[in-house]
XYZ file of C-alpha atoms in Angstrom:
485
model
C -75.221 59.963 59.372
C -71.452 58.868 60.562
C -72.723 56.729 63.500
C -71.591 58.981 66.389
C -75.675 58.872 67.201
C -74.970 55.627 68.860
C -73.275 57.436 71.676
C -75.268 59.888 73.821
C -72.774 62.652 75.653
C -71.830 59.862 78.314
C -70.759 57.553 76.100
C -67.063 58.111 75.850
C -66.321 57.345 79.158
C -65.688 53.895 80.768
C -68.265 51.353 81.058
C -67.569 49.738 84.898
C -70.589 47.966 86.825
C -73.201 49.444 84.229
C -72.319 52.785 84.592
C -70.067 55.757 82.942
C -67.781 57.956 84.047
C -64.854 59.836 83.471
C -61.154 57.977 83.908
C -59.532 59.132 87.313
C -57.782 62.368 87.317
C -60.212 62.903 84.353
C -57.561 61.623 81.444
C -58.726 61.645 77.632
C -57.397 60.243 74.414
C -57.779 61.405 71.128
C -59.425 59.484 68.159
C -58.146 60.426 64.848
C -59.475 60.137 61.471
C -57.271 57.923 59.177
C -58.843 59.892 56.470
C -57.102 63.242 57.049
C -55.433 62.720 60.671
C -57.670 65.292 62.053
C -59.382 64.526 65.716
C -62.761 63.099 65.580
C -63.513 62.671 68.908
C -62.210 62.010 72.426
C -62.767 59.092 74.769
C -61.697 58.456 78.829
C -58.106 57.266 79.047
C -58.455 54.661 81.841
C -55.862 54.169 84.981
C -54.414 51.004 86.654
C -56.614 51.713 89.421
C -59.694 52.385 86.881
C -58.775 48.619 85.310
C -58.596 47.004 88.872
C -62.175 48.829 89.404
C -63.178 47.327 86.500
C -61.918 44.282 87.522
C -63.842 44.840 90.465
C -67.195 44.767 88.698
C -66.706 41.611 86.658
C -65.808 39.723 89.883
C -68.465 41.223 91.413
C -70.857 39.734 88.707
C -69.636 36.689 88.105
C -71.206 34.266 90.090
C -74.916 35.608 89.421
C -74.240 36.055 86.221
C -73.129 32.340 86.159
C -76.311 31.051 87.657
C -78.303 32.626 85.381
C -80.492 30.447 83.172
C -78.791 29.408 79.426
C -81.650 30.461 77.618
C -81.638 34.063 79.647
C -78.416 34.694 78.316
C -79.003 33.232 74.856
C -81.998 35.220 74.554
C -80.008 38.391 75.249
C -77.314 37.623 72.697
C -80.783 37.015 70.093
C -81.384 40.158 71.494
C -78.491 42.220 70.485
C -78.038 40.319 67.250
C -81.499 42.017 66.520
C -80.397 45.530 67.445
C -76.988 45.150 65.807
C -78.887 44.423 62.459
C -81.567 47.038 62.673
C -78.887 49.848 63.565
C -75.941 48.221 60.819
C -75.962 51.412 58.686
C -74.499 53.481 61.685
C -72.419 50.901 63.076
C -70.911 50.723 59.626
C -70.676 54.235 59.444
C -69.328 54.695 62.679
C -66.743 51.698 61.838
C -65.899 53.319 58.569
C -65.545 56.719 60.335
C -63.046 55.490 63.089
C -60.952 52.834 61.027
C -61.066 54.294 57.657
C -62.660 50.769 55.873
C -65.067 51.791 53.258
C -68.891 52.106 54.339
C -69.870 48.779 52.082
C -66.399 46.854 53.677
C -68.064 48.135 57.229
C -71.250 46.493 56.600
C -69.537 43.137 55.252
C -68.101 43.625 59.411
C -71.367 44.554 60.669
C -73.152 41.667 59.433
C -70.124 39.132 60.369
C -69.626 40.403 63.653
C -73.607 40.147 64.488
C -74.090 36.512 63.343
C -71.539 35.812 66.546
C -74.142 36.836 68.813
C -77.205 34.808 66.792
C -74.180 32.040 66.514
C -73.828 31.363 70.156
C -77.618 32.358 71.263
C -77.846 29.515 70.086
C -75.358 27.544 71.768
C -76.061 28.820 75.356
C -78.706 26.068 75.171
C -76.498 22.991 74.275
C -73.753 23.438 77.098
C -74.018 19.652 78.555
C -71.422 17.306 80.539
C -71.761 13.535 80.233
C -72.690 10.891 82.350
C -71.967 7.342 81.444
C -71.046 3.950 83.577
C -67.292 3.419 84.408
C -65.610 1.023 82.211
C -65.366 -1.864 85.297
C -68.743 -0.985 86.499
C -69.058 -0.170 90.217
C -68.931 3.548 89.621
C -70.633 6.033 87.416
C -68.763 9.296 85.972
C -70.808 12.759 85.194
C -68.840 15.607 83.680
C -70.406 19.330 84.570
C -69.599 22.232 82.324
C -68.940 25.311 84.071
C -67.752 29.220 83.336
C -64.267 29.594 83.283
C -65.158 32.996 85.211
C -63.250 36.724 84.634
C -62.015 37.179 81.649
C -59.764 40.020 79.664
C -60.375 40.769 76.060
C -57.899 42.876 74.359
C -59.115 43.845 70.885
C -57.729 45.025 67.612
C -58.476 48.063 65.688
C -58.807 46.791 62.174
C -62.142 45.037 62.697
C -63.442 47.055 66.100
C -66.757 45.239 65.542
C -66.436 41.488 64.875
C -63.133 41.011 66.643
C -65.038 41.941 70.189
C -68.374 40.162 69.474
C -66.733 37.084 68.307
C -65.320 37.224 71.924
C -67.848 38.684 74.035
C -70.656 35.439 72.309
C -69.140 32.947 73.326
C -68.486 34.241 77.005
C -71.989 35.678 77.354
C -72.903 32.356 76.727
C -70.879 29.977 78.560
C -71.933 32.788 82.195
C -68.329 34.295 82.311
C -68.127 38.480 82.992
C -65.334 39.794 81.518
C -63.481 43.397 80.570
C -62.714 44.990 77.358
C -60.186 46.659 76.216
C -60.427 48.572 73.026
C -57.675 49.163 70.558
C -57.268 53.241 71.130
C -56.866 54.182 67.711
C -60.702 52.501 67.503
C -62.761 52.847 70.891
C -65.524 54.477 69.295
C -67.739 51.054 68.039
C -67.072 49.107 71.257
C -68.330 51.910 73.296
C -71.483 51.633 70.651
C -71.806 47.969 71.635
C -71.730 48.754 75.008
C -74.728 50.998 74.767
C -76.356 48.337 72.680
C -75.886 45.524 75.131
C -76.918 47.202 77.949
C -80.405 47.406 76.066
C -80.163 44.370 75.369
C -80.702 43.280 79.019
C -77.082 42.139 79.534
C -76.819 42.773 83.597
C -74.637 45.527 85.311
C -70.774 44.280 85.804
C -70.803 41.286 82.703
C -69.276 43.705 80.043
C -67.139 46.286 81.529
C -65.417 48.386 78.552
C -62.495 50.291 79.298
C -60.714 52.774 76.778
C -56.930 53.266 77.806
C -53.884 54.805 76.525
C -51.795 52.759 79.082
C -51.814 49.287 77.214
C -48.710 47.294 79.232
C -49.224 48.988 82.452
C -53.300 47.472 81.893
C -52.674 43.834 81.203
C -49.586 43.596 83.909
C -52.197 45.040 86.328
C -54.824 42.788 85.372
C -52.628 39.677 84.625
C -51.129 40.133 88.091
C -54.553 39.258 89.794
C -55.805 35.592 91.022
C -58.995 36.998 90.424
C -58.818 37.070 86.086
C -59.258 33.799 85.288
C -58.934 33.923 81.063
C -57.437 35.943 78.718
C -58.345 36.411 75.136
C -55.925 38.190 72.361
C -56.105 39.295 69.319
C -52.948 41.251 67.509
C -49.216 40.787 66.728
C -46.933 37.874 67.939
C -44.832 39.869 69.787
C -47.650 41.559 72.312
C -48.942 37.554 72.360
C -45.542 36.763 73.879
C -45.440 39.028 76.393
C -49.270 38.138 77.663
C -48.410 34.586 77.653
C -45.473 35.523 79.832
C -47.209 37.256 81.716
C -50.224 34.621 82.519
C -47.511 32.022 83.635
C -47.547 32.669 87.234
C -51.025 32.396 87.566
C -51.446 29.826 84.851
C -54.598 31.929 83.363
C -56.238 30.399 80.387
C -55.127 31.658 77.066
C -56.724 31.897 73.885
C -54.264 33.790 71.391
C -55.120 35.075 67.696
C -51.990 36.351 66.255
C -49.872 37.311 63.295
C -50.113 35.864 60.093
C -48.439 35.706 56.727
C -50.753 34.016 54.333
C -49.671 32.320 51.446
C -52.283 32.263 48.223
C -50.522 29.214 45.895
C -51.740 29.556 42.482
C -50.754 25.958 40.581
C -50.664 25.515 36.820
C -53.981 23.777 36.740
C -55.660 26.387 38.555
C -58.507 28.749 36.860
C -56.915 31.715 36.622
C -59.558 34.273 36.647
C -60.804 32.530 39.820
C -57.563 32.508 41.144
C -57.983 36.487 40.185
C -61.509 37.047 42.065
C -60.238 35.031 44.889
C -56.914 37.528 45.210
C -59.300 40.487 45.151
C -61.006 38.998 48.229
C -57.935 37.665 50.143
C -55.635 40.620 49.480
C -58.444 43.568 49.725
C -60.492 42.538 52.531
C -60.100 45.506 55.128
C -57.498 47.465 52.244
C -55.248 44.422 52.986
C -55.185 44.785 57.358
C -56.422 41.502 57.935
C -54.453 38.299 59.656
C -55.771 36.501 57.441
C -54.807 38.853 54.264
C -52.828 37.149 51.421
C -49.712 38.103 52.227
C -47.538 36.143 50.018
C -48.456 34.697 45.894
C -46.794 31.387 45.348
C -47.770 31.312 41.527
C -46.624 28.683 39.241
C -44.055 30.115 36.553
C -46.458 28.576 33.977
C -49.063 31.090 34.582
C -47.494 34.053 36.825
C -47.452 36.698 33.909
C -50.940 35.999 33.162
C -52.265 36.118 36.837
C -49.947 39.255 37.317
C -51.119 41.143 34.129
C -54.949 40.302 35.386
C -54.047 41.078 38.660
C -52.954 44.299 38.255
C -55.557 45.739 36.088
C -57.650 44.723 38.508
C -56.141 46.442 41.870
C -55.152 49.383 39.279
C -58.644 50.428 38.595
C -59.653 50.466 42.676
C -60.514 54.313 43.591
C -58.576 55.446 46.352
C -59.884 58.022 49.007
C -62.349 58.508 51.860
C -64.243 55.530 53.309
C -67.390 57.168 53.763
C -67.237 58.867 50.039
C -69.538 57.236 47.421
C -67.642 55.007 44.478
C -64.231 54.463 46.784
C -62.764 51.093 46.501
C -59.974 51.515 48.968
C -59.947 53.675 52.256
C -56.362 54.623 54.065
C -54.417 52.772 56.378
C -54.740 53.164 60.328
C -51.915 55.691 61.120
C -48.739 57.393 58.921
C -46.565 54.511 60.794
C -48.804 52.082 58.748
C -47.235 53.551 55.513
C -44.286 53.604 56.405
C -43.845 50.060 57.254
C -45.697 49.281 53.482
C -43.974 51.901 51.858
C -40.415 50.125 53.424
C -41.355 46.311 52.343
C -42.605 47.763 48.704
C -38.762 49.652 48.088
C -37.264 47.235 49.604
C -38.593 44.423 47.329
C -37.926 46.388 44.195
C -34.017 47.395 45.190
C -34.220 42.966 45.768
C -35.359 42.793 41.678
C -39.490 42.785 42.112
C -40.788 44.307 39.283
C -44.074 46.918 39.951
C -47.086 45.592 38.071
C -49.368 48.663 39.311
C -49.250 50.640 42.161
C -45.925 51.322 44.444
C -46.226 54.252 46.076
C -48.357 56.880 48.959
C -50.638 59.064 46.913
C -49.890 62.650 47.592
C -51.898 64.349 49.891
C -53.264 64.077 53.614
C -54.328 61.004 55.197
C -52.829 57.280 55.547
C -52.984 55.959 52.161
C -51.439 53.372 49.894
C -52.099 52.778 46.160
C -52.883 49.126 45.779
C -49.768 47.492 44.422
C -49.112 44.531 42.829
C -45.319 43.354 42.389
C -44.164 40.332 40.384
C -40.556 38.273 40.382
C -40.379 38.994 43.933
C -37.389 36.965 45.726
C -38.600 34.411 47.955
C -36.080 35.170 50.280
C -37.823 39.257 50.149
C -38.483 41.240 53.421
C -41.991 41.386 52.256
C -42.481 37.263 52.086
C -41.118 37.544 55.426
C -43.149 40.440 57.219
C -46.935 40.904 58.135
C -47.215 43.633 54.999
C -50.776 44.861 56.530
C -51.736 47.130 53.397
C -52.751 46.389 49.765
C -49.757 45.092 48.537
C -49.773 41.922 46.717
C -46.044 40.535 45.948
C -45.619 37.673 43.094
C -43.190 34.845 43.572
C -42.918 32.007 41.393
C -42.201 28.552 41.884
C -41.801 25.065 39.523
C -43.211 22.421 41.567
C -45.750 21.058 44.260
C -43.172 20.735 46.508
C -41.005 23.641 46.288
C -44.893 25.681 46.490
C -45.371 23.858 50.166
C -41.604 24.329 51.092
C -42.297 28.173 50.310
C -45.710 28.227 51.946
C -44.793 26.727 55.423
C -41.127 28.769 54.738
C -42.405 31.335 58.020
C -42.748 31.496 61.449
C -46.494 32.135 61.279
C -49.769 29.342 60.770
C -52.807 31.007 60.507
C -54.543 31.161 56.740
C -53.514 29.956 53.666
C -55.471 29.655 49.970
C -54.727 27.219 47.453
C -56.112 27.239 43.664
C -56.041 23.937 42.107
C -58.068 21.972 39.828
C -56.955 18.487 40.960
C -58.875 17.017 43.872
C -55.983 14.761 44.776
C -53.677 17.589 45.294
C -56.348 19.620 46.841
C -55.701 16.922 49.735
C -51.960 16.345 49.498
C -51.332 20.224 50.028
C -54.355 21.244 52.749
C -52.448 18.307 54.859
C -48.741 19.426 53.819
C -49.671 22.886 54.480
C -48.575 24.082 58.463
C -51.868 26.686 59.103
C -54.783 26.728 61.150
C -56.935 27.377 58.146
C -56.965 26.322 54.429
C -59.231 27.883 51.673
C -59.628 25.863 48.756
C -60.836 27.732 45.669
C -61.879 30.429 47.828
C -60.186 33.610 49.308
C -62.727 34.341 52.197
C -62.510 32.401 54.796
C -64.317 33.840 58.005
C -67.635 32.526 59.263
C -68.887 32.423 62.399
C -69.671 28.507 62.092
C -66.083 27.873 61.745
C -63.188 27.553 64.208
C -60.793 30.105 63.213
C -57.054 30.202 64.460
C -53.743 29.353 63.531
C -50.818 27.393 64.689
C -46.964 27.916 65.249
C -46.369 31.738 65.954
C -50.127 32.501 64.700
C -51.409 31.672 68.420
C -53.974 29.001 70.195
C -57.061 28.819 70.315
C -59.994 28.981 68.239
C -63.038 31.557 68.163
C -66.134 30.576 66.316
C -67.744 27.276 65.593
C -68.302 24.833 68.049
C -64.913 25.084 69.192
C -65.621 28.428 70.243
C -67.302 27.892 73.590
C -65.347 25.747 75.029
C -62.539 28.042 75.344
C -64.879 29.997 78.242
C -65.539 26.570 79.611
C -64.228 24.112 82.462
C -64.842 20.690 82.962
C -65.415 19.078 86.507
C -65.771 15.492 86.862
C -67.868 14.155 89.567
C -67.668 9.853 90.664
C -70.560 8.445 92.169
C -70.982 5.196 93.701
C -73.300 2.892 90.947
C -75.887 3.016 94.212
């Protein structure tokens, strides 16, 4: 098994108005394994006019689709929650196969990214306005919840899974169509959900997937029509900026999941072998290329040698190699640029005066990999407390009180997760409201569920996917008056 079963031989095409077929002029793009760089596959390498025909199909859709009965289109998110859990193992394969995440890290995905589906299957149903009497009487008010209509979804390829159902849910069930658009390094598991939905009974021209080489030429295309009506990101700052340029003209709705750089603060009173198991979870989820990955350790000076020293040994025994090999800890990075960049920040901070706890360096050898690292006395002022590091890196900086640790912590440009380890309730609440981020983990380093709004602040984005929240970002409000009678 390696999950290419969920794709029959029409599958790596582009999904448009329930059908596939080839990209105009027949284009292709190549899907490489992260494990050794060789090609695994190929998939259709879309055209403007191919995103406009997509495009096409959603508009198409949309007001049916919008009529459509709320427990109809819970029941076929219930649906595909089902499917997605009976066929996890390949999906996880498949995931491991085409991002290079281990097969046990792809199933932690798997079952994430299907609980969006079950999440908002559920809250199809409870869409509702208001109605209520005006304050000076005379008048009544009632609020109507509507779709927001076409959407875009551009998704990243470190979580190819979760990071499309947690925005396909909540569209599905607020009636909006939409089209996807893949990260190319990792086309392979959308396509797979594709096939999935459409068994799930989602109609022709809701999800249109399409797999494309041309990313800028794509959104200015898309973004350039009065006919998309919302537009959903996930990915760096910089490609945020330039799609929330480009919505301006046609004021599209914007929901924008961005760049991060974490910090995990670590204060005196804290249990350090928590601290320890929480680092493990908040620096090694996804080999370290998450936005939500610890990016920065703000450790008091009082206990940074021990939390290093523990630290280390821990990252230094993780086996590094294949994702889909039995006993491997750690799979490879997306591409060779990927180790580059870490390889960069790591030198970097030791020519600065870090010191290398474990780790440091590219293993010999083919494929993308990085030997988790830790680094200790690392200068606040570091490249690698300043930039995304996106690997499994995990840089030590110390600091002397609670102050200088939330000066340090909000010391960046980005707001999106943050961890704190602290005994003391009362600063438990003095630094989750200092701190500037969307999202605060308290004794914890996961903090992901489907029940929860994620999203940051600052240059982290807008928006929130998940919870309640979630929804409402694929909703409009209309308010109707009505004479009291």
């Amino acid at each position: 098994m390696n999950g290419l079963e969920l794709l029959g031989p029409d599958h790596r095409g582009l999904y448009i108005g329930g059908e596939w077929r080839e990209a105009e002029g027949g284009r292709r793009i190549d899907v490489i394994d992260p494990a050794d760089g060789s090609v695994l596959t190929d998939v259709a390498d879309a055209s403007v006019t191919d995103a406009v025909e997509a495009l096409d199909a959603a508009v198409e859709a949309q007001a049916s689709w919008a009529r459509t009965a709320p427990r109809e289109r819970g029941e076929i998110l219930r649906t595909a929650f089902e499917l997605i859990t009976d066929r996890a193992d390949q999906f996880a394969h498949l995931t491991s196969l085409e991002m290079g995440k281990t097969v046990a890290e792809a199933k932690g995905e798997v079952a994430y990214g299907a609980e969006f589906f079950r999440w908002y299957s559920e809250e199809a149903v409870r869409i509702h306005g208001r109605w209520m009497q005006a304050p000076a009487g005379g008048s009544r008010l009632l609020t109507i919840k509507k779709p927001v209509g076409p959407c875009l979804f551009i998704t990243p390829w470190n979580f190819p899974l979760a990071m499309g159902t947690r925005k396909i849910g909540p569209a599905v069930a607020a009636g909006c169509t939409m089209v996807v658009k893949p990260a190319s390094q990792t086309p392979l598991t959308m396509l797979a959900l594709a096939v999935l939905l459409e068994e799930a009974g989602l109609p022709s021209g809701v999800l249109n997937v399409v797999t494309t080489s041309k990313h800028s030429e794509f959104s200015e295309a898309l973004q350039g029509d009065d006919r998309l009506r919302k537009v959903s990101f996930t990915g760096s700052t910089g490609v945020g900026r330039t799609l929330v340029r480009q919505s301006a003209d046609r004021l599209q709705r914007l929901s924008m999941e961005l760049g991060g750089n974490a910090p995990f603060l670590v204060f005196e009173d804290a249990d350090v072998d928590a601290a320890v198991d929480g680092a493990m979870i908040a620096k090694m989820r996804n080999m370290g290329e998450a936005c939500t990955a610890a990016n920065r350790f703000l450790v008091h000076s009082s206990v940074a040698e021990e939390f290093a020293e523990k630290l280390g040994k821990r990252m230094g025994a993780l086996s590094v190699g294949r994702g889909q090999d039995d006993g491997v800890d750690v799979g490879p990075l997306i591409d060779e640029k990927a180790v580059e960049s870490v390889s960069q920040l790591v030198t970097d901070a030791v020519h600065d005066g870090a010191r290398v706890v474990t780790g440091g360096s590219a293993p010999d050898g083919p494929g993308y990999f990085f030997t988790p690292t830790v680094l200790l006395d690392v200068p606040a002022d570091a490249e690698i407390n300043v930039q995304e590091i996106f690997g499994p890196v995990a840089p030590i900086t110390t600091f002397e009180t609670e102050d200088e640790a939330i000066r340090q912590a909000n010391d960046t440009e980005y707001g999106l997760a943050s961890y704190v380890y602290t005994r003391d309730l009362a600063r438990t609440i003095r630094v989750a409201e200092a701190l500037e981020f969307g999202m605060v983990g308290i004794n914890s380093g996961l903090l992901s569920n489907p029940a929860a709004p994620f999203g940051g602040v600052k240059a982290s984005g807008f928006g929130r996917e998940g919870g309640f929240e979630g929804i409402e970002e694929y909703l409009e409000t209309t308010y109707v008056a009505l004479p009291a009678g």
